[in-house]
PDB file of C-alpha atoms in Angstrom:
ATOM      1  CA  MET T  98     187.181  80.743 243.021  1.00 42.00           C
ATOM      2  CA  SER T  99     186.434  84.029 240.831  1.00 46.00           C
ATOM      3  CA  GLU T 100     187.726  84.133 237.477  1.00 47.00           C
ATOM      4  CA  THR T 101     190.289  87.293 236.751  1.00 50.00           C
ATOM      5  CA  PRO T 102     191.437  88.416 233.459  1.00 47.00           C
ATOM      6  CA  ARG T 103     194.725  86.855 234.469  1.00 53.00           C
ATOM      7  CA  ASP T 104     193.304  83.539 234.010  1.00 58.00           C
ATOM      8  CA  HIS T 105     193.071  84.000 230.383  1.00 67.00           C
ATOM      9  CA  GLU T 106     196.702  85.602 230.045  1.00 78.00           C
ATOM     10  CA  PRO T 107     198.829  83.224 227.535  1.00 81.00           C
ATOM     11  CA  SER T 108     201.629  81.570 229.747  1.00 82.00           C
ATOM     12  CA  ASP T 109     205.225  81.510 228.754  1.00 86.00           C
ATOM     13  CA  ALA T 110     204.708  77.791 228.065  1.00 86.00           C
ATOM     14  CA  ASP T 111     201.823  78.812 225.673  1.00 86.00           C
ATOM     15  CA  TRP T 112     204.049  81.154 223.911  1.00 89.00           C
ATOM     16  CA  ASP T 113     206.872  78.359 223.819  1.00 90.00           C
ATOM     17  CA  THR T 114     204.520  75.896 222.507  1.00 89.00           C
ATOM     18  CA  LEU T 115     203.324  78.464 219.597  1.00 89.00           C
ATOM     19  CA  ARG T 116     207.083  79.359 218.899  1.00 91.00           C
ATOM     20  CA  ALA T 117     207.984  75.742 218.507  1.00 91.00           C
ATOM     21  CA  ALA T 118     205.176  75.116 215.843  1.00 89.00           C
ATOM     22  CA  ALA T 119     206.924  77.521 213.430  1.00 91.00           C
ATOM     23  CA  PRO T 120     208.261  75.804 210.486  1.00 94.00           C
ATOM     24  CA  GLN T 121     212.038  75.495 210.015  1.00 95.00           C
ATOM     25  CA  PRO T 122     213.369  76.494 206.403  1.00 97.00           C
ATOM     26  CA  GLY T 123     213.474  73.056 204.353  1.00 96.00           C
ATOM     27  CA  PRO T 124     216.217  72.124 201.845  1.00 96.00           C
ATOM     28  CA  ASP T 125     213.887  73.388 199.102  1.00 96.00           C
ATOM     29  CA  LEU T 126     213.417  76.710 200.334  1.00 97.00           C
ATOM     30  CA  LEU T 127     217.093  77.307 201.183  1.00 97.00           C
ATOM     31  CA  ALA T 128     218.146  76.006 197.542  1.00 96.00           C
ATOM     32  CA  ARG T 129     215.757  78.676 196.176  1.00 97.00           C
ATOM     33  CA  ILE T 130     217.340  81.364 198.228  1.00 97.00           C
ATOM     34  CA  ALA T 131     220.796  79.994 197.720  1.00 96.00           C
ATOM     35  CA  ALA T 132     220.020  80.397 193.803  1.00 96.00           C
ATOM     36  CA  ASP T 133     218.808  83.846 193.988  1.00 97.00           C
ATOM     37  CA  ALA T 134     221.993  84.822 195.822  1.00 96.00           C
ATOM     38  CA  ALA T 135     224.095  83.337 193.167  1.00 95.00           C
ATOM     39  CA  ARG T 136     222.082  85.113 190.413  1.00 95.00           C
ATOM     40  CA  LEU T 137     222.183  88.585 192.011  1.00 94.00           C
ATOM     41  CA  GLN T 138     225.706  88.471 193.314  1.00 91.00           C
ATOM     42  CA  PRO T 139     228.081  91.020 192.067  1.00 88.00           C
ATOM     43  CA  ARG T 140     231.246  89.750 190.384  1.00 78.00           C
ATOM     44  CA  GLN T 141     234.195  89.333 192.510  1.00 68.00           C
ATOM     45  CA  ARG T 142     236.006  92.567 192.831  1.00 58.00           C
ATOM     46  CA  ARG T 143     239.889  92.132 192.811  1.00 58.00           C
ATOM     47  CA  GLY T 144     242.540  94.278 194.461  1.00 59.00           C
ATOM     48  CA  TRP T 145     244.589  96.868 192.694  1.00 58.00           C
ATOM     49  CA  ARG T 146     247.649  94.541 192.289  1.00 57.00           C
ATOM     50  CA  ASP T 147     245.248  92.092 190.234  1.00 56.00           C
ATOM     51  CA  ARG T 148     243.821  94.871 188.300  1.00 60.00           C
ATOM     52  CA  LEU T 149     247.301  96.277 187.569  1.00 62.00           C
ATOM     53  CA  GLY T 150     248.696  92.872 186.558  1.00 57.00           C
ATOM     54  CA  ALA T 151     245.822  92.011 184.390  1.00 54.00           C
ATOM     55  CA  GLY T 152     246.137  95.404 182.704  1.00 59.00           C
ATOM     56  CA  LEU T 153     249.872  95.022 181.990  1.00 62.00           C
ATOM     57  CA  GLY T 154     248.959  91.310 180.714  1.00 56.00           C
ATOM     58  CA  ALA T 155     246.647  92.755 178.231  1.00 58.00           C
ATOM     59  CA  PHE T 156     249.185  95.465 177.159  1.00 62.00           C
ATOM     60  CA  ALA T 157     252.061  92.761 176.705  1.00 61.00           C
ATOM     61  CA  ASP T 158     249.671  90.627 174.614  1.00 59.00           C
ATOM     62  CA  ALA T 159     248.717  93.247 172.583  1.00 64.00           C
ATOM     63  CA  LEU T 160     252.493  94.014 171.704  1.00 64.00           C
ATOM     64  CA  GLY T 161     253.130  90.107 171.026  1.00 65.00           C
ATOM     65  CA  GLY T 162     253.801  88.846 174.321  1.00 65.00           C
ATOM     66  CA  TRP T 163     256.218  89.615 177.082  1.00 63.00           C
ATOM     67  CA  GLN T 164     259.368  89.666 174.968  1.00 69.00           C
ATOM     68  CA  GLY T 165     257.861  92.178 172.458  1.00 72.00           C
ATOM     69  CA  ALA T 166     256.762  94.431 175.249  1.00 70.00           C
ATOM     70  CA  SER T 167     260.261  94.145 176.852  1.00 76.00           C
ATOM     71  CA  ALA T 168     261.880  95.200 173.431  1.00 79.00           C
ATOM     72  CA  LEU T 169     259.638  97.956 173.167  1.00 78.00           C
ATOM     73  CA  THR T 170     260.257  99.667 176.813  1.00 78.00           C
ATOM     74  CA  ALA T 171     263.899  99.016 176.258  1.00 81.00           C
ATOM     75  CA  SER T 172     264.074 100.895 172.894  1.00 83.00           C
ATOM     76  CA  ALA T 173     261.909 103.535 174.517  1.00 82.00           C
ATOM     77  CA  LEU T 174     264.157 103.923 177.314  1.00 83.00           C
ATOM     78  CA  LEU T 175     267.343 104.164 175.229  1.00 81.00           C
ATOM     79  CA  GLY T 176     265.547 106.695 173.246  1.00 79.00           C
ATOM     80  CA  LEU T 177     264.726 108.850 176.253  1.00 78.00           C
ATOM     81  CA  TRP T 178     268.368 108.379 177.442  1.00 77.00           C
ATOM     82  CA  LEU T 179     269.696 109.705 174.084  1.00 71.00           C
ATOM     83  CA  GLY T 180     267.435 112.544 173.897  1.00 73.00           C
ATOM     84  CA  MET T 181     268.170 113.866 177.428  1.00 70.00           C
ATOM     85  CA  GLY T 182     271.316 112.767 178.086  1.00 66.00           C
ATOM     86  CA  GLN T 183     273.350 113.388 174.940  1.00 62.00           C
ATOM     87  CA  SER T 184     271.835 116.679 173.680  1.00 60.00           C
ATOM     88  CA  ALA T 185     274.673 118.603 174.860  1.00 62.00           C
ATOM     89  CA  ALA T 186     277.395 116.141 172.930  1.00 65.00           C
ATOM     90  CA  VAL T 187     275.180 116.356 169.849  1.00 63.00           C
ATOM     91  CA  ALA T 188     275.125 120.276 169.806  1.00 65.00           C
ATOM     92  CA  GLU T 189     278.792 120.221 170.388  1.00 71.00           C
ATOM     93  CA  MET T 190     279.353 117.713 167.418  1.00 67.00           C
ATOM     94  CA  SER T 191     277.126 119.918 165.269  1.00 65.00           C
ATOM     95  CA  ALA T 192     279.095 123.063 166.087  1.00 70.00           C
ATOM     96  CA  GLN T 193     282.268 121.351 165.232  1.00 74.00           C
ATOM     97  CA  LEU T 194     281.032 120.055 161.968  1.00 71.00           C
ATOM     98  CA  LEU T 195     279.050 123.198 160.671  1.00 69.00           C
ATOM     99  CA  GLY T 196     281.021 125.880 162.349  1.00 66.00           C
ATOM    100  CA  ALA T 197     279.509 128.991 163.453  1.00 56.00           C
ATOM    101  CA  GLU T 198     276.694 128.573 161.019  1.00 54.00           C
ATOM    102  CA  ALA T 199     275.155 126.076 163.331  1.00 52.00           C
ATOM    103  CA  GLU T 200     274.770 128.624 165.799  1.00 53.00           C
ATOM    104  CA  LEU T 201     272.577 130.785 163.390  1.00 53.00           C
ATOM    105  CA  VAL T 202     270.084 128.152 162.893  1.00 55.00           C
ATOM    106  CA  PRO T 203     267.516 128.988 165.452  1.00 57.00           C
ATOM    107  CA  ASP T 204     265.481 125.988 167.079  1.00 64.00           C
ATOM    108  CA  ASP T 205     262.305 127.373 167.006  1.00 67.00           C
ATOM    109  CA  PRO T 206     260.615 127.110 163.315  1.00 67.00           C
ATOM    110  CA  LEU T 207     258.819 130.296 163.675  1.00 67.00           C
ATOM    111  CA  THR T 208     262.152 132.236 164.441  1.00 64.00           C
ATOM    112  CA  ALA T 209     263.909 130.618 161.667  1.00 63.00           C
ATOM    113  CA  PHE T 210     261.118 131.709 159.224  1.00 68.00           C
ATOM    114  CA  LEU T 211     261.262 135.315 160.553  1.00 67.00           C
ATOM    115  CA  VAL T 212     264.974 135.218 160.207  1.00 61.00           C
ATOM    116  CA  GLU T 213     265.241 133.552 156.905  1.00 64.00           C
ATOM    117  CA  GLY T 214     262.244 135.209 155.397  1.00 62.00           C
TER     118      GLY T 214
ATOM    119  CA  MET E 526     221.466  95.205 221.495  1.00 46.00           C
ATOM    120  CA  ALA E 527     224.068  97.665 220.422  1.00 51.00           C
ATOM    121  CA  LEU E 528     225.111  98.119 216.930  1.00 55.00           C
ATOM    122  CA  ASP E 529     228.612  97.148 217.857  1.00 61.00           C
ATOM    123  CA  ASP E 530     227.107  93.732 218.882  1.00 72.00           C
ATOM    124  CA  PRO E 531     229.542  90.867 217.479  1.00 76.00           C
ATOM    125  CA  GLU E 532     226.462  89.504 215.466  1.00 78.00           C
ATOM    126  CA  ILE E 533     225.820  92.486 214.004  1.00 80.00           C
ATOM    127  CA  ARG E 534     229.555  93.011 213.042  1.00 82.00           C
ATOM    128  CA  ALA E 535     229.652  89.480 211.558  1.00 85.00           C
ATOM    129  CA  ASP E 536     226.551  90.247 209.563  1.00 89.00           C
ATOM    130  CA  ALA E 537     227.839  93.231 207.982  1.00 89.00           C
ATOM    131  CA  ARG E 538     230.858  91.841 207.213  1.00 90.00           C
ATOM    132  CA  ALA E 539     229.237  88.780 205.607  1.00 93.00           C
ATOM    133  CA  LEU E 540     227.062  91.094 203.622  1.00 94.00           C
ATOM    134  CA  LYS E 541     229.849  93.194 202.689  1.00 93.00           C
ATOM    135  CA  ALA E 542     231.824  89.831 201.561  1.00 94.00           C
ATOM    136  CA  TYR E 543     228.790  88.919 199.509  1.00 95.00           C
ATOM    137  CA  ALA E 544     228.865  92.275 197.688  1.00 94.00           C
ATOM    138  CA  ASN E 545     232.335  91.720 196.785  1.00 93.00           C
ATOM    139  CA  GLY E 546     231.826  88.482 195.164  1.00 93.00           C
ATOM    140  CA  ASP E 547     232.867  86.142 197.934  1.00 91.00           C
ATOM    141  CA  LYS E 548     231.298  82.639 197.528  1.00 87.00           C
ATOM    142  CA  GLY E 549     229.717  80.888 200.375  1.00 88.00           C
ATOM    143  CA  VAL E 550     228.692  83.985 202.625  1.00 93.00           C
ATOM    144  CA  ALA E 551     225.184  83.912 201.161  1.00 95.00           C
ATOM    145  CA  GLU E 552     224.693  80.463 202.793  1.00 95.00           C
ATOM    146  CA  GLU E 553     225.862  81.803 206.075  1.00 93.00           C
ATOM    147  CA  LEU E 554     223.602  84.837 206.180  1.00 95.00           C
ATOM    148  CA  ALA E 555     220.687  82.466 205.125  1.00 96.00           C
ATOM    149  CA  ALA E 556     221.527  80.068 207.846  1.00 95.00           C
ATOM    150  CA  ARG E 557     221.262  82.942 210.254  1.00 93.00           C
ATOM    151  CA  HIS E 558     218.319  84.993 209.287  1.00 96.00           C
ATOM    152  CA  VAL E 559     215.834  82.421 207.064  1.00 97.00           C
ATOM    153  CA  PRO E 560     214.397  80.912 210.258  1.00 97.00           C
ATOM    154  CA  ARG E 561     213.699  84.240 212.134  1.00 95.00           C
ATOM    155  CA  VAL E 562     212.108  85.701 208.957  1.00 97.00           C
ATOM    156  CA  LEU E 563     210.066  82.338 208.043  1.00 97.00           C
ATOM    157  CA  ALA E 564     208.866  82.179 211.433  1.00 96.00           C
ATOM    158  CA  LEU E 565     207.604  85.692 211.443  1.00 96.00           C
ATOM    159  CA  ALA E 566     205.904  85.256 208.091  1.00 96.00           C
ATOM    160  CA  TYR E 567     204.360  82.013 209.296  1.00 95.00           C
ATOM    161  CA  HIS E 568     202.904  83.588 212.618  1.00 94.00           C
ATOM    162  CA  MET E 569     201.737  86.576 210.452  1.00 93.00           C
ATOM    163  CA  LEU E 570     200.241  84.524 207.507  1.00 93.00           C
ATOM    164  CA  GLY E 571     199.337  81.129 209.103  1.00 90.00           C
ATOM    165  CA  GLU E 572     200.340  79.338 205.981  1.00 92.00           C
ATOM    166  CA  ARG E 573     203.723  77.559 205.323  1.00 95.00           C
ATOM    167  CA  SER E 574     203.735  78.019 201.632  1.00 95.00           C
ATOM    168  CA  GLU E 575     202.971  81.580 201.690  1.00 95.00           C
ATOM    169  CA  ALA E 576     205.434  82.084 204.621  1.00 97.00           C
ATOM    170  CA  GLU E 577     208.145  80.484 202.518  1.00 97.00           C
ATOM    171  CA  ASP E 578     207.465  82.674 199.516  1.00 97.00           C
ATOM    172  CA  VAL E 579     207.767  85.769 201.855  1.00 97.00           C
ATOM    173  CA  ALA E 580     211.037  84.550 203.302  1.00 98.00           C
ATOM    174  CA  GLN E 581     212.360  84.193 199.752  1.00 98.00           C
ATOM    175  CA  GLU E 582     211.452  87.509 198.681  1.00 98.00           C
ATOM    176  CA  ALA E 583     212.739  89.251 201.591  1.00 98.00           C
ATOM    177  CA  MET E 584     216.115  87.500 201.326  1.00 98.00           C
ATOM    178  CA  LEU E 585     215.949  88.362 197.520  1.00 97.00           C
ATOM    179  CA  ARG E 586     215.825  92.005 198.597  1.00 97.00           C
ATOM    180  CA  LEU E 587     218.538  91.692 200.950  1.00 97.00           C
ATOM    181  CA  TRP E 588     220.781  90.312 198.212  1.00 97.00           C
ATOM    182  CA  LYS E 589     219.630  93.151 195.881  1.00 96.00           C
ATOM    183  CA  ILE E 590     220.666  95.959 198.409  1.00 94.00           C
ATOM    184  CA  ALA E 591     223.965  94.214 199.609  1.00 95.00           C
ATOM    185  CA  PRO E 592     226.322  96.439 197.408  1.00 93.00           C
ATOM    186  CA  GLU E 593     224.557  99.656 198.744  1.00 91.00           C
ATOM    187  CA  TRP E 594     224.447  98.596 202.343  1.00 89.00           C
ATOM    188  CA  GLU E 595     226.062 101.095 204.744  1.00 83.00           C
ATOM    189  CA  ASP E 596     227.808  99.629 207.996  1.00 75.00           C
ATOM    190  CA  GLY E 597     226.051 100.940 210.890  1.00 71.00           C
ATOM    191  CA  ARG E 598     222.800 101.875 209.131  1.00 71.00           C
ATOM    192  CA  ALA E 599     220.636  99.471 210.762  1.00 79.00           C
ATOM    193  CA  ARG E 600     220.822  95.683 211.759  1.00 88.00           C
ATOM    194  CA  ILE E 601     220.210  93.289 208.959  1.00 93.00           C
ATOM    195  CA  SER E 602     217.738  91.297 211.227  1.00 93.00           C
ATOM    196  CA  THR E 603     215.986  94.642 212.093  1.00 92.00           C
ATOM    197  CA  TRP E 604     215.822  95.284 208.269  1.00 93.00           C
ATOM    198  CA  LEU E 605     214.601  91.883 207.421  1.00 96.00           C
ATOM    199  CA  TYR E 606     211.963  91.917 210.048  1.00 95.00           C
ATOM    200  CA  ARG E 607     210.656  95.242 208.755  1.00 93.00           C
ATOM    201  CA  VAL E 608     210.715  93.894 204.950  1.00 96.00           C
ATOM    202  CA  THR E 609     209.145  90.655 206.076  1.00 96.00           C
ATOM    203  CA  ALA E 610     206.387  92.666 208.052  1.00 94.00           C
ATOM    204  CA  ASN E 611     205.683  94.956 205.043  1.00 93.00           C
ATOM    205  CA  LEU E 612     205.505  91.862 202.627  1.00 96.00           C
ATOM    206  CA  CYS E 613     203.065  90.158 205.099  1.00 95.00           C
ATOM    207  CA  THR E 614     200.829  93.260 205.386  1.00 91.00           C
ATOM    208  CA  ASP E 615     200.546  93.385 201.437  1.00 92.00           C
ATOM    209  CA  ARG E 616     199.544  89.576 201.313  1.00 93.00           C
ATOM    210  CA  LEU E 617     196.845  90.229 204.029  1.00 90.00           C
ATOM    211  CA  ARG E 618     195.536  93.273 202.481  1.00 88.00           C
ATOM    212  CA  ARG E 619     195.438  91.459 199.174  1.00 86.00           C
ATOM    213  CA  ARG E 620     193.471  88.501 200.839  1.00 82.00           C
ATOM    214  CA  GLY E 621     191.115  91.327 202.102  1.00 75.00           C
ATOM    215  CA  ARG E 622     190.687  89.455 205.609  1.00 54.00           C
ATOM    216  CA  GLN E 623     192.369  88.638 208.665  1.00 51.00           C
ATOM    217  CA  ALA E 624     193.326  85.180 207.940  1.00 49.00           C
ATOM    218  CA  PRO E 625     192.848  82.932 210.864  1.00 47.00           C
ATOM    219  CA  MET E 626     195.859  80.767 211.619  1.00 48.00           C
ATOM    220  CA  GLU E 627     196.359  77.180 210.587  1.00 47.00           C
ATOM    221  CA  ALA E 628     195.617  74.355 213.009  1.00 41.00           C
ATOM    222  CA  ALA E 629     198.024  73.339 215.372  1.00 38.00           C
ATOM    223  CA  GLY E 630     200.857  71.365 214.211  1.00 44.00           C
ATOM    224  CA  ASP E 631     202.997  68.693 216.197  1.00 42.00           C
ATOM    225  CA  PRO E 632     203.089  68.643 220.098  1.00 39.00           C
ATOM    226  CA  ALA E 633     206.056  70.608 221.376  1.00 39.00           C
ATOM    227  CA  ASP E 634     207.005  67.815 223.518  1.00 43.00           C
ATOM    228  CA  PRO E 635     205.959  64.303 222.617  1.00 39.00           C
ATOM    229  CA  ALA E 636     207.568  62.899 225.816  1.00 40.00           C
ATOM    230  CA  ARG E 637     205.054  64.579 227.974  1.00 42.00           C
ATOM    231  CA  GLY E 638     201.577  62.939 229.048  1.00 42.00           C
ATOM    232  CA  ALA E 639     198.973  62.658 226.577  1.00 43.00           C
ATOM    233  CA  LEU E 640     196.472  64.706 228.498  1.00 42.00           C
ATOM    234  CA  ALA E 641     199.059  67.308 229.138  1.00 48.00           C
ATOM    235  CA  GLY E 642     200.160  67.444 225.416  1.00 52.00           C
ATOM    236  CA  LEU E 643     196.584  67.518 224.280  1.00 52.00           C
ATOM    237  CA  LEU E 644     195.864  70.548 226.606  1.00 72.00           C
ATOM    238  CA  GLU E 645     199.069  72.048 225.365  1.00 71.00           C
ATOM    239  CA  GLN E 646     198.188  71.670 221.738  1.00 75.00           C
ATOM    240  CA  ASP E 647     194.518  73.103 222.682  1.00 78.00           C
ATOM    241  CA  ARG E 648     196.101  76.000 224.254  1.00 78.00           C
ATOM    242  CA  ALA E 649     198.449  76.707 221.353  1.00 81.00           C
ATOM    243  CA  ALA E 650     195.609  76.203 218.853  1.00 83.00           C
ATOM    244  CA  ALA E 651     193.375  78.739 220.788  1.00 84.00           C
ATOM    245  CA  LEU E 652     196.125  81.216 220.978  1.00 85.00           C
ATOM    246  CA  ARG E 653     196.970  80.767 217.456  1.00 88.00           C
ATOM    247  CA  THR E 654     193.309  81.519 216.531  1.00 88.00           C
ATOM    248  CA  ALA E 655     193.205  84.522 219.067  1.00 88.00           C
ATOM    249  CA  LEU E 656     196.438  85.904 217.543  1.00 89.00           C
ATOM    250  CA  GLY E 657     195.182  85.386 213.975  1.00 88.00           C
ATOM    251  CA  GLY E 658     192.105  87.304 214.664  1.00 87.00           C
ATOM    252  CA  LEU E 659     193.851  90.772 216.061  1.00 89.00           C
ATOM    253  CA  PRO E 660     194.153  93.530 213.485  1.00 88.00           C
ATOM    254  CA  GLU E 661     197.415  93.362 211.617  1.00 88.00           C
ATOM    255  CA  SER E 662     199.681  95.799 213.409  1.00 88.00           C
ATOM    256  CA  GLN E 663     198.597  94.377 216.965  1.00 91.00           C
ATOM    257  CA  ARG E 664     199.422  90.983 215.708  1.00 92.00           C
ATOM    258  CA  LEU E 665     202.719  92.124 214.337  1.00 93.00           C
ATOM    259  CA  ALA E 666     203.773  93.908 217.619  1.00 93.00           C
ATOM    260  CA  VAL E 667     202.614  90.990 219.791  1.00 93.00           C
ATOM    261  CA  THR E 668     204.109  88.314 217.557  1.00 94.00           C
ATOM    262  CA  LEU E 669     207.534  90.368 217.628  1.00 94.00           C
ATOM    263  CA  ARG E 670     207.370  90.623 221.376  1.00 92.00           C
ATOM    264  CA  HIS E 671     206.148  87.346 222.485  1.00 92.00           C
ATOM    265  CA  LEU E 672     207.277  84.906 219.748  1.00 94.00           C
ATOM    266  CA  GLU E 673     210.436  86.638 217.991  1.00 94.00           C
ATOM    267  CA  GLU E 674     211.088  88.154 221.432  1.00 93.00           C
ATOM    268  CA  ARG E 675     212.426  91.316 220.424  1.00 92.00           C
ATOM    269  CA  GLY E 676     212.511  94.384 222.655  1.00 89.00           C
ATOM    270  CA  ASN E 677     210.331  97.145 222.518  1.00 88.00           C
ATOM    271  CA  ARG E 678     213.069  99.240 220.992  1.00 87.00           C
ATOM    272  CA  GLU E 679     213.831  97.071 218.090  1.00 89.00           C
ATOM    273  CA  ILE E 680     210.154  96.747 217.512  1.00 92.00           C
ATOM    274  CA  ALA E 681     209.769 100.211 217.172  1.00 90.00           C
ATOM    275  CA  GLU E 682     212.535 100.313 214.655  1.00 87.00           C
ATOM    276  CA  ILE E 683     210.699  97.507 212.566  1.00 89.00           C
ATOM    277  CA  MET E 684     207.235  99.365 213.108  1.00 86.00           C
ATOM    278  CA  ILE E 685     206.680 102.728 214.682  1.00 68.00           C
ATOM    279  CA  SER E 686     207.457 104.577 217.748  1.00 67.00           C
ATOM    280  CA  VAL E 687     208.253 102.913 221.133  1.00 65.00           C
ATOM    281  CA  GLU E 688     204.990 104.301 222.532  1.00 67.00           C
ATOM    282  CA  ALA E 689     202.969 103.069 219.828  1.00 84.00           C
ATOM    283  CA  VAL E 690     204.570  99.731 220.108  1.00 83.00           C
ATOM    284  CA  GLU E 691     203.638  99.643 224.012  1.00 83.00           C
ATOM    285  CA  SER E 692     200.190 100.575 223.099  1.00 84.00           C
ATOM    286  CA  LEU E 693     199.688  98.216 220.335  1.00 87.00           C
ATOM    287  CA  ILE E 694     201.062  95.078 222.482  1.00 89.00           C
ATOM    288  CA  ALA E 695     198.916  96.063 225.173  1.00 87.00           C
ATOM    289  CA  ARG E 696     195.977  96.180 223.081  1.00 88.00           C
ATOM    290  CA  GLY E 697     196.783  93.157 221.368  1.00 91.00           C
ATOM    291  CA  LYS E 698     197.042  91.452 224.609  1.00 88.00           C
ATOM    292  CA  ARG E 699     193.655  92.443 225.629  1.00 88.00           C
ATOM    293  CA  GLY E 700     192.408  91.175 222.461  1.00 89.00           C
ATOM    294  CA  LEU E 701     193.967  87.970 223.394  1.00 86.00           C
ATOM    295  CA  ARG E 702     192.621  87.798 226.636  1.00 85.00           C
ATOM    296  CA  LYS E 703     188.930  88.330 225.379  1.00 83.00           C
ATOM    297  CA  ALA E 704     189.352  85.946 222.417  1.00 83.00           C
ATOM    298  CA  LEU E 705     190.814  83.395 225.225  1.00 80.00           C
ATOM    299  CA  GLU E 706     187.897  84.149 227.657  1.00 78.00           C
ATOM    300  CA  ASP E 707     185.312  83.427 224.792  1.00 74.00           C
ATOM    301  CA  SER E 708     186.938  80.070 224.226  1.00 70.00           C
ATOM    302  CA  VAL E 709     187.662  79.164 227.692  1.00 62.00           C
ATOM    303  CA  GLU E 710     184.953  76.427 228.321  1.00 56.00           C
ATOM    304  CA  SER E 711     186.619  74.287 225.855  1.00 57.00           C
ATOM    305  CA  LEU E 712     190.221  74.898 227.114  1.00 55.00           C
ATOM    306  CA  SER E 713     192.198  74.080 230.273  1.00 51.00           C
ATOM    307  CA  TYR E 714     192.837  77.971 231.008  1.00 53.00           C
ATOM    308  CA  LYS E 715     190.029  77.704 233.485  1.00 49.00           C
ATOM    309  CA  ASP E 716     190.926  74.381 235.384  1.00 51.00           C
ATOM    310  CA  ASP E 717     194.188  73.303 234.590  1.00 52.00           C
ATOM    311  CA  PRO E 718     194.952  69.894 236.107  1.00 48.00           C
ATOM    312  CA  VAL E 719     198.415  69.511 237.443  1.00 42.00           C
TER     313      VAL E 719
END
């Protein structure tokens, strides 16, 4: 029987044997890889709700806790309401108390300076 | 294998979760990819301890690139194969020689007859030696094709162009046949008893 190059061709079984001889990762290697992964892993990113909650919590802490923050917020809202909602009533009261003179006092300090000299 | 393959999507999700700080996904990725990376490194370098170092380094590079990984850019397995191939090439060049492969390991199937097992080991040892004697690029192409069972297209992504891969594999197989022909007298390739 004559010999052909195909006689020296590795068979599928030969490749299978060689493939099976490759080592499997042992626990030491996997532990080293897991340690690398833990060391290099970025810190956990939180959602916007978590970040907002954390930001408000820090703000409240700076004001002495949630009670302090609540009181400050209520005061701020009251001031805003007084400033915007009651401005007409204040002007009317001023006119009644001071008469027409109140109308002569300009709101703008520059105008007041120019008028009064 | 298309980029929308379920395994590829699972890989991309796991890597993203890792980058977002989720615990446990690194182990999942390692379980899926380290065996392949280690096998390629072992077939290229022929030494287990060196192959393990390469596998660890390849995975380390994956952890580092995780925050910048873009979905659909590449398969993680292909990327890891490419990194591993480059690391092996660097080591082989530092050695300054084409390292012969180690002696054969355990028989693949201890249940088979002693003669058949011995012949099988002899064949594997001869093939390992012949593979270790190929130039680096041919060894890598043949290893990826016949041991890692990757398609030519993926091998081309790992190495170069498809045409070059086909040429490398063909030349590598010719080299293997020549090396096996030289050692055929001591092996069972010639007269294989059944």
